[in-house]
Amino acid sequence: MAKRQSLRDLQERLAQRLSVAKTEAVTAAWLAVESHGNRYLLPLVQSGEIFPWSSVQRVPYTKPWFVGVASLRGGLHGVIDLAALVGSAAPISPGVMDGVQGDRITSESRLVSLHTALGVNAVLWIDRLLGLRSAAMFSGFGPKPDGAPAYFNRSLVDAQGLHWQELDLQVLVGEPEFLAIAA
């Protein structure tokens, strides 16, 4: 009976939050995430579900940023280490994949799926979620960093002076390097 009551409470809280979200004037454009100390903005229209860290099975002979595969909601998804992909962190060591917490896997680690419209069953492994962001939350926009990959869009600066990198996930999934995971 307690489970039914908690489910009912959850449904009521979700309904209240949805009604508040509908009445708010500010529309979020990005999912803000952190990966190896860097802040990224993932377009909401290109992002999918958010999952807690899951058991990931290593796939041999793949690129270092391809961590492995995970079963999420009954489907197999390739797990991409965002920090290793962009070159800001060394790839995670294979021994950590057995569910042992270490290296960079923490209780805040999440898997963010790419939207199904992008046609790729993949998730980005991030260190933690930082919430939703709208354009009104940023005081300045900068150009794409020199030598940055094609999927890096503009840089943004928020009111606190923190720098954010906007990613274009549609461009990412079209990159030949991203689609060819064999080492």
Tab-separated table of C-alpha atoms in Angstrom, residues 24-178:
chain	number	residue	atom	x	y	z
A	24	GLU	CA	6.772	29.970	-16.978
A	25	ALA	CA	7.730	32.454	-19.680
A	26	VAL	CA	11.359	31.353	-20.022
A	27	THR	CA	11.855	28.436	-22.363
A	28	ALA	CA	14.862	26.216	-21.829
A	29	ALA	CA	16.971	25.498	-24.879
A	30	TRP	CA	19.769	23.375	-23.450
A	31	LEU	CA	20.548	20.618	-21.001
A	32	ALA	CA	23.578	21.793	-19.032
A	33	VAL	CA	26.092	19.071	-18.153
A	34	GLU	CA	29.581	18.775	-16.744
A	35	SER	CA	32.204	16.367	-17.982
A	36	HIS	CA	35.699	16.308	-16.488
A	37	GLY	CA	35.356	19.851	-15.161
A	38	ASN	CA	34.128	21.322	-18.456
A	39	ARG	CA	30.626	22.691	-18.928
A	40	TYR	CA	28.619	21.767	-22.012
A	41	LEU	CA	25.207	22.700	-23.378
A	42	LEU	CA	23.311	19.941	-25.173
A	43	PRO	CA	20.358	21.161	-27.265
A	44	LEU	CA	17.132	19.810	-25.764
A	45	VAL	CA	15.722	19.059	-29.212
A	46	GLN	CA	18.705	16.774	-29.890
A	47	SER	CA	18.858	15.143	-26.448
A	48	GLY	CA	16.852	12.195	-25.233
A	49	GLU	CA	16.367	10.454	-21.914
A	50	ILE	CA	18.669	10.738	-18.927
A	51	PHE	CA	19.684	7.498	-17.236
A	52	PRO	CA	21.652	6.808	-14.061
A	53	TRP	CA	25.022	5.113	-14.589
A	54	SER	CA	24.335	1.570	-15.685
A	55	SER	CA	26.320	-1.583	-16.112
A	56	VAL	CA	28.379	-1.135	-19.256
A	57	GLN	CA	29.893	-4.022	-21.145
A	58	ARG	CA	33.253	-3.287	-22.738
A	59	VAL	CA	33.628	-3.799	-26.477
A	60	PRO	CA	37.174	-4.768	-27.487
A	61	TYR	CA	39.092	-3.106	-30.307
A	62	THR	CA	37.145	0.137	-30.273
A	63	LYS	CA	38.255	3.742	-29.991
A	64	PRO	CA	39.227	4.832	-26.454
A	65	TRP	CA	36.206	7.139	-26.089
A	66	PHE	CA	33.781	4.309	-26.886
A	67	VAL	CA	33.273	2.877	-23.395
A	68	GLY	CA	31.040	-0.049	-24.400
A	69	VAL	CA	27.357	-0.892	-24.611
A	70	ALA	CA	24.571	-0.644	-22.055
A	71	SER	CA	21.079	-2.088	-22.037
A	72	LEU	CA	18.698	0.806	-21.407
A	73	ARG	CA	14.950	0.273	-21.546
A	74	GLY	CA	15.455	-2.968	-23.442
A	75	GLY	CA	17.667	-1.493	-26.181
A	76	LEU	CA	21.421	-1.618	-26.625
A	77	HIS	CA	23.109	1.769	-26.666
A	78	GLY	CA	26.727	2.635	-27.364
A	79	VAL	CA	28.231	4.519	-24.413
A	80	ILE	CA	30.413	7.479	-25.389
A	81	ASP	CA	32.744	9.088	-22.840
A	82	LEU	CA	32.128	12.766	-23.654
A	83	ALA	CA	35.299	13.954	-21.904
A	84	ALA	CA	37.490	11.460	-23.772
A	85	LEU	CA	35.726	12.218	-27.066
A	86	VAL	CA	36.504	15.938	-26.867
A	87	GLY	CA	39.987	15.237	-25.534
A	88	SER	CA	39.643	16.766	-22.077
A	89	ALA	CA	40.212	13.492	-20.181
A	90	ALA	CA	42.036	10.231	-20.568
A	91	PRO	CA	39.739	7.293	-21.377
A	92	ILE	CA	38.451	5.325	-18.425
A	93	SER	CA	40.411	2.220	-17.479
A	94	PRO	CA	38.812	-1.140	-18.419
A	95	GLY	CA	38.837	-2.454	-14.819
A	96	VAL	CA	36.410	0.244	-13.730
A	97	MET	CA	33.653	-1.002	-16.002
A	98	ASP	CA	32.732	-3.868	-13.662
A	99	GLY	CA	30.556	-1.569	-11.566
A	100	VAL	CA	33.359	-0.567	-9.235
A	101	GLN	CA	33.230	3.139	-8.523
A	102	GLY	CA	36.506	4.823	-9.226
A	103	ASP	CA	38.265	6.958	-11.768
A	104	ARG	CA	35.477	9.334	-12.809
A	105	ILE	CA	32.367	7.246	-12.138
A	106	THR	CA	30.429	8.714	-9.208
A	107	SER	CA	26.891	8.643	-7.918
A	108	GLU	CA	26.247	11.743	-10.077
A	109	SER	CA	27.410	10.095	-13.327
A	110	ARG	CA	24.660	9.984	-15.935
A	111	LEU	CA	24.017	8.690	-19.423
A	112	VAL	CA	22.255	11.154	-21.729
A	113	SER	CA	20.755	9.527	-24.796
A	114	LEU	CA	20.777	11.140	-28.194
A	115	HIS	CA	17.328	11.894	-29.590
A	116	THR	CA	15.858	9.034	-31.615
A	117	ALA	CA	15.465	11.368	-34.611
A	118	LEU	CA	19.266	11.425	-34.906
A	119	GLY	CA	19.160	7.729	-35.793
A	120	VAL	CA	21.947	6.568	-33.482
A	121	ASN	CA	21.485	4.348	-30.417
A	122	ALA	CA	24.082	6.106	-28.306
A	123	VAL	CA	24.361	7.781	-24.925
A	124	LEU	CA	26.864	10.341	-23.703
A	125	TRP	CA	28.445	9.585	-20.353
A	126	ILE	CA	28.672	12.790	-18.326
A	127	ASP	CA	29.928	13.429	-14.816
A	128	ARG	CA	26.869	15.337	-13.634
A	129	LEU	CA	23.766	17.226	-14.673
A	130	LEU	CA	23.634	20.963	-14.066
A	131	GLY	CA	20.018	21.611	-15.056
A	132	LEU	CA	18.279	23.410	-17.886
A	133	ARG	CA	19.462	26.663	-19.426
A	134	SER	CA	17.854	29.289	-21.645
A	135	ALA	CA	19.470	31.984	-23.783
A	136	ALA	CA	18.388	34.615	-21.233
A	137	MET	CA	20.772	33.062	-18.685
A	138	PHE	CA	23.831	33.992	-20.725
A	139	SER	CA	25.398	37.421	-20.911
A	140	GLY	CA	27.672	36.838	-23.864
A	141	PHE	CA	28.243	34.657	-26.869
A	142	GLY	CA	31.602	33.874	-28.360
A	143	PRO	CA	32.874	32.273	-31.528
A	144	LYS	CA	33.682	28.632	-31.926
A	145	PRO	CA	37.087	27.910	-30.304
A	146	ASP	CA	40.075	27.657	-32.679
A	147	GLY	CA	40.801	24.097	-33.768
A	148	ALA	CA	37.579	22.815	-32.207
A	149	PRO	CA	35.728	19.857	-33.717
A	150	ALA	CA	32.898	20.570	-36.149
A	151	TYR	CA	30.256	19.681	-33.549
A	152	PHE	CA	31.403	22.519	-31.258
A	153	ASN	CA	29.143	25.530	-31.753
A	154	ARG	CA	29.613	28.884	-30.125
A	155	SER	CA	30.934	29.464	-26.630
A	156	LEU	CA	28.680	31.140	-24.096
A	157	VAL	CA	29.330	33.035	-20.871
A	158	ASP	CA	26.770	33.057	-18.082
A	159	ALA	CA	26.030	35.807	-15.555
A	160	GLN	CA	28.620	34.367	-13.140
A	161	GLY	CA	31.338	34.549	-15.796
A	162	LEU	CA	31.449	30.755	-16.336
A	163	HIS	CA	32.248	29.552	-19.846
A	164	TRP	CA	30.046	26.979	-21.574
A	165	GLN	CA	30.524	25.086	-24.817
A	166	GLU	CA	27.454	24.458	-26.952
A	167	LEU	CA	27.501	21.113	-28.775
A	168	ASP	CA	25.607	20.242	-31.945
A	169	LEU	CA	24.691	16.566	-31.538
A	170	GLN	CA	23.313	16.336	-35.075
A	171	VAL	CA	26.700	17.325	-36.496
A	172	LEU	CA	28.400	14.920	-34.055
A	173	VAL	CA	26.455	11.887	-35.270
A	174	GLY	CA	27.289	12.790	-38.861
A	175	GLU	CA	31.046	12.832	-38.219
A	176	PRO	CA	32.819	9.879	-39.888
A	177	GLU	CA	35.119	9.640	-36.834
A	178	PHE	CA	32.104	9.223	-34.535
